Amino acid sequence: MPVVSLELAGPTERISFAEGLKLDYRPIPLGEPLGPLWATYWVRVVADVPEAWAGSRVDLYWDSRSEALLWLDGRSSQGLNPGRHTAPLLQPARGGERLTFHVEVACNGLFGEFGSNPLGYALAGCELRRFDPEAFAFYFDYDVLRQLEADRDPSKATRSYGGVGEIVQPALDRTWAGRLLHDLNRVCNIADPDDRATWPAARAILDTLLAARNGTIAHELSAIGHAHLDTAWLWPLDETRRKAQRSFSTAVALMDRYPDFKFACSQAYQYAVIEQHDPDLFARIRVKAAAGQWIPVGGSWIEPDCNLPWGESMCRQFLYGQRYFEKTFGKRSTVFWNPDVFGYDGQLPQLMRQAGMSRFLTQKLSWNKFTSPPHHSFHWRGIDGSTVLTHFPPADTYNGSAQVAELRYHAANYKDADRSADAIYLFGYGDGGGGADETMLETLQRTKDLQGLPRIQIRTVDEFFDRLAVSAGNFATIEGELYLEYHRGTYTTQSAVKRLNRACEASLQALEFVATLARAWQQPAPSAEDIEGLWRALLVNQFHDIIPGSSIREVYERAEVDLAAVEEEAKRRTQDLLAALSDGEEGTWTPVNTLGSSRAEVASDPEGSLRYVVAAPFAAGEATTLDERVTVSVGPDGFVLSNAQLRACIDRTGLIQSLVHLPTGRETFASPAARFLVLDDRPLQFEAWDIDPFALETARELIGEVSCEVLSDAGLRGEVRFERALGRASRLSQVIRLDAGARHLEFETTVDWQERKTLLKVMFPVAVRASNATYETMFGATARPTHANTDADAAKYEVPAHRWSDLSEPDFGVSMFSDSKHGYSTFGNQLALTLLRGPESPDPKADIGHHRMRYAIYPHEGDWRAADTVGRALRFARPLLWISGRPQQPLRQSLLKASPSNVVVDTIKPAEDGDGWVVRLYESAGAQARTIIDFGVDVSSVWMSNILEDRIEALPMGGRTCRLSLRPFQVVTLRIFQVRR
């Protein structure tokens, strides 16, 4: 039936329902065009229900060629989008009702900018429809069996993007397939859609077929609804809130109609957004959670990238996520739920365990392009020895559609059927949200135990993992990082956001140290709660489609503003706290070391004067004198920079012809180094995500005129600057710097980047050979091959890392430091760092503009452990802070010291509950360590804790010291309580 009237208001901003009611509405006809992309409209609909429809369910049919949300009786009722055009209005109708309701129209598709309707947005359809339950049931009875017969000889192609190997999926039993074909043909002969009298006989045949059961042993498929919703991607962050409203209201509505339906939902941030903007929907979610239908999972603030955030950021993801779930739903998650992420750091199992999660679900490794993961169910052992029970859904998707062929593929593809019958299946539209629909639920109702399909039951996530744990003793163990053989461009794309992420991490950790110091000395200071808002803003931007660089322009316009604000606010608060801890004497500058290791280095004070600074850990330092000087020699062939440790010979094009490590006399480079390489960067698909291997074959060195000049030629610093054109429209300026006392040669590079589909690398051929290079990963290090002996080795032509990479022989090696880059590679003896990319999709302006980056080469005796590469790279990446005036007592001594040097104190912060403070440290060299912690204040007790800051065990104290034994790469969290005064 047509509706009585349609009235339109807008376009408008993303506003609340209450604000939508106040808009000016105007009558419109069907077919009214809408738009443009991201516009919002509100439609008021008046409709009369026919008297003859009494007792029937009445649905709205809606088509705006876009996403939309039905508001019924002032409540968010259900999402409407391409593929989901109907929503119940009355169940049942009395007949004769007049209905008035609203639809909020968002002019975008499920996939935002890339899911838009090519016909344009328009009010293409709006009418009332009477639901026919008998026809509905007949349709699904028939269609499920039709799908099963159609899959009698299934394809052998993998359903994942990687497609490394074939799937040997068995054909349907020939007798059963023949029976299906015969009886479904009979149904077609008997049934006349226009003659209901023919339906009972046809449905009797279908009932007999649907009653066919599996044998004693069958694959056990645990199904759960899911609406993987990217917190931002092809839509701006503000649209995610409305996508969540549409997806979540749909799930709640389906639960009312399907009591067995269960829906798993992660990401505390999305719950918090709904709690703020749609409290009525949030209340309905909590009711369904209490009833066991809505399943909160994940334990993290968002679903984060697991390569690029530092370890402390991952701890905060779990800390804030678990605290939110515990406060809101009364319990913590036992499962880290992160299905769509681009690789998994080897430290994650330990961090999961310390956040109360012993189980892990993901899926993305099925996309591997070189090798196929050997297991779907296994124990994942991290670099410290911690293990978590891990599962990859064998359907190779977290957006299952409940099609029969997909359910059969799930069973056939399960690689651990010899060890367990159980695997999980996630069904529901995802990435852009949406979730399950009636088609999926009706199919699953009919396939619970249908011959030719796995046995299927909707279960909670914990119920599935409990079943899986019964067979866990049979599972294999996989060690170390889970490297995704895909999406390697995500280590580099959108460099500005990656640099801001690093800056925010550093600024927030500095703020928390200074806040803790002030509180330890009974000075006014912000609490953990005061700082949490800044952390949460950072954590949102560590979502696995924001920080990797795979989102649209609007996402990065906001991310850059938000992250810059976090950095600025953290720095402002830190300076305010430091000012209160100094005498404020004008004309005097004091350096402050916010790191847990001593420093001795050349630094520039706020007035631009160079000082040689020494500073104890977590304390103020002082400027002192240094007898050593840097010399700069200029000749016709170039420049020589020398100090007591290094002699660098640089030609007039900026190439390092020689770098001699003076204590050993070893030459660092095997051939000219600091070579800039430009590569054609045209991946076959997923442009912002990928660097395809054939790009490496197109590398060419920069050529052309280079200008050079000496910036500083004596004293504490020697510098030479080189400038040149780059590519078709870009320019590059590089300062090569050597400081007095320094053991590394620094490169500060600025680029005005205007290139498209182009990649820029810098390469250092070192005079070292080893079969593996080592890279810093979160709270640890990972060795990766420098060769391509196997497919898995060859796949690692670009790898993620944090502040350093290293190639070492037993007695000599070379480390490369970086302050903001994450894309590394080492082939043979070639240390390389990827500096910039120029993808055009999904952001045509990705990385255009000015970039500043610092990196360095550090030749050293021994390997990276003996050379303290970890500490030196950290000090390189995190400069000293400065305050005006002389330090007062709290800053004149270290708040805390830890020894030996391979024990890194990473974080000092106020405790979340306001009682005492927290120290997080880790063993950084992969070796057993017995550490002594010295406190600079009186401490009453020290407790072993975890990421969630639970008190686990009191540790023995000796005065102001505490002793600990650490296993290799162990992360330790301590609760510190001071003597109360």
Phi, psi and omega in degrees: 000137175292155177279165182285315182207152175232130177229141187239142172228141180123181010287154181217180176282178174283101188241170180282168177298318180300321178289326178297327180295334185273357182288163175273120182258146179228144180295142177219157175265165169301146182095356181303123178289147179233171179130181005277194177308135178077001175288155178238136174230155172241133180242129174258126185242133172242131183215147177251133178271125180299146177302325184292347181270008179304134180088349182263158169283135180246127182248155166267132167258129186221135175214107174247014181056032185200182170280151179203164180227125177278126174253113184240123183056036177077010182239145173294117192256315182192147173282148176229132182200171176307123185099343179225087190258352184239151177212134179295139176252318181224137181217086358261177176274149171277335185096130178087004180291148166256125183251138170232126181211171183235151172233125177267117186259126175250119184281072173198159177267184178303328180253036170055236184298329184263357178248018182287153181283124181295341177281351183091160181279136180197154176279081189280335182203136174202115179200165172270145177226141178269125183280135181248096185296328182291315178295322179300312181294318179301315181302311185286325174305313182288315190293322178300315180291323176300316179298320181295316178295324181293339180261026182297326176235081189291157175294152177263002182284142175292151180266001180266164180294326184295306177060045184289320183227168177280153173258120179271089183264125185292148174289158176295143176312129189297322180293316179294319178297320179294320178297318179300312182299315182296310187283328175293326175295321176299318179301317180296325180287326185276316192279135172242114182305333182269359182232097183298339179297337181273351187288317184303317181296319179294319182290332176297320176297316180297321179299321179296317179294318182291344179276354180290126187249163175287172176280193183298319183248129178207158175297133183258110182259115174268115183259144173212138179292153187199146174223072180309116182239109177297129183297335166196151176192266179268017177214155179287163184301324181297330180285338181299322178301316181286326174298320177296318177301315182295314182291315186288319179295324177298315181298316179297318180297320179294326178298326177295325183269337182232091185300336180276350184292130175235143189226120179266135183217129183252190172070092181303326180303317182292323174299315183297323178294317178293320178303322182282317191262338182218071185299331178295314177297320180299320178296320178295323177298317182295325177297315180292327176295318178296329180278353178088009178266323178266125188244099174291133181221167165111313177069013180234159183294311168228181173272099192274156163300145184245015175249320194266323176293145176288165184302322180295325175298319178295322176301320180289326174305314182286319181300307183286326178295309182295321178297322179293315181296321180294317180293320189274319187243001173082006178202158177271157177280143174261355186235127168277119189247105183213070191291332193237074184222156199259047180123157192225114181298143183291353178270351184300319180304319179295316181293322175301311182300320181286348175256014175085015182241122181249007184226149186219133175236131174207179185215338200296336183295346175295346179276358182313140183261345183250314182229158178257132178305137188283344186220154169257331176236126183195168171267128177257119181256124181280179187290346177262354182104353177290144180234149173226145176285123190238144179219133171251121178302122185288356173288355180061029176203150170253013179235055183296146181253001181061023171288146185301318180299324179289322178295321178289323176299318179308312182291317183291330186276348186295116188278353183240031180295339177282351183243335183201147177270352192257137172208159184255152180227124181257118183242145180134146177296140185214188190073300174267008182081189181123302178079198185286162173224177183300324181301315180296315183291321177295321178297313182294330176298325185270351185245022183301320179206062183259131182307134181096351178238159173295159171288131190236132173217136174285123181226163172285166179296317179296321178300318178298310183294328175298317177296317180297323183297335179300325181262005189299332178298341180270351191279151175286165176243132176248133187259145167075198186295150172255097186275127176276123180275060186185164169058040183283343177290344181291348176285347189232321187304144182060061185298328182298318180291323177295319178295317179296324177301313178300315183296320180293317178303313181295316184293321181290321178292324176295316179301316183293323176298311183294322177297318179295317179301313180299315181294324179298334179254023176058037176258152177300137181197154177292151176272174174302321180297323180295328184270341187301323181300323177293317178299317182298321178298321177293315185297322178301320182280000170265010175302152191284006167236006175259292183298331177291344177094020188254019181253179183277171185303317183302325180297318184280333174299319178285316183301318181295320178294313183296316182289322176299323178293321177298313180299313182297315181293319178297317179294319181297313180296321179298315180296322178297318179293317180295323179300325179286346180256014177228168181274354175073015181300124181289148179085358179242130179242133180240129176280148178233129180262113181263012181253164183271013177233154178293155180230145172211107190198165172276133180218154179260125179282174184299343178267002177090003179276138178278135178228148169265118191246138169238141182207137174283167179298141174047054182199167172288150176247196178211152174278136182222182181262156177219127182289330183292144177228155174266138175246145176234118178253139181243130178221178182297333182267350180150221191223150174234122175252130184221143164223195184289345184252326190224149169229116183249127175254121188236128179277179188280001172261358180094002177281141176274108181281333180201142171221105185263130173274102192296323180300328180253344186076009183278139171279131184284322189251145177273341179198172183310137189237177188063040181276126175273126179243134175251131183236146170289126188238082185232072181299153184294330177203171179052063192300311181292337186274323199250146160240109182280151186297333181291344176299328182295336181282351184256008185298135176219143183281151175293135175231170179117177186292138179233130173261148182215152178203152175275126178266325180211131189234012179194162175094224186279346185212137171242133184219140173230135181249140178234138178229144183200162171283154182220124178065214185273332188212012187250164176226148182230136175233133181227131173254123175260127194229138173228126180257155173297135181081350183283149176248007178232155175258124187258146177234120174249114188243131173240139183226130166267098192264121180232010187276150175242146178051040183223145180236138180244125176238156168239138189230142180230104177282109187262154182273055182217143176229136177199152183283343178225143168257159181242142184228143176285128172238176190301125180054033181176204182210153182226132176269136180224155188289151174257014185224180180232048183296323181236170177299320180295324176295313183298331182295337186268050178279349173212128187226156179271147174203172181260259192265351184202157165228162184208142172233118187227143160267172183302327186251355183200145178202177180225128175252149173241125179260153173214139180272341187207004182256150184235349183264109184242161170202151174219112174246122184058244180251017185262103171280128184222152179227129177274124187263315186209154173230173179220052179291156180247354180225131009271357179247107183293347181250019183305126172071359176296132178130197186266137180226141175235133181215149177236137173213168186208159175245129184234096172283146187206156170285150178067192179268187185296333179289311181295332185271002181055043178301322182301308182293319182293321178293323179295316180293326176297319187278339185236096183295161173298153169264161178230144174231153178275126179108184181260146185287144171275178190309314183304328182270350186277356178218157181291132173295329184199143172227144176229141176224154000285184189291339179283356172264112185257120172277109188269322189219135166234125188214156170296145178292148182296326182273005176083000183252105180078199181220172189237138175239130175241127181224166179209154174275125194256351188250001182074036182224154172299145181216137170251112188251147173246127178251122178254127179261144179269003177225163178290128182242131180274324180201153176232129182243136166293134184226200177215185182300329182275002174067028171288147173275122185252311185204133176285137181257147179291143180244150172231092187067238178261021182237156178219139181247143180220149169250130183243139171277167181305130178061022178287138173258130182236134174245129182241141170260127184247129178238129182268162174296126181282136181242000000 
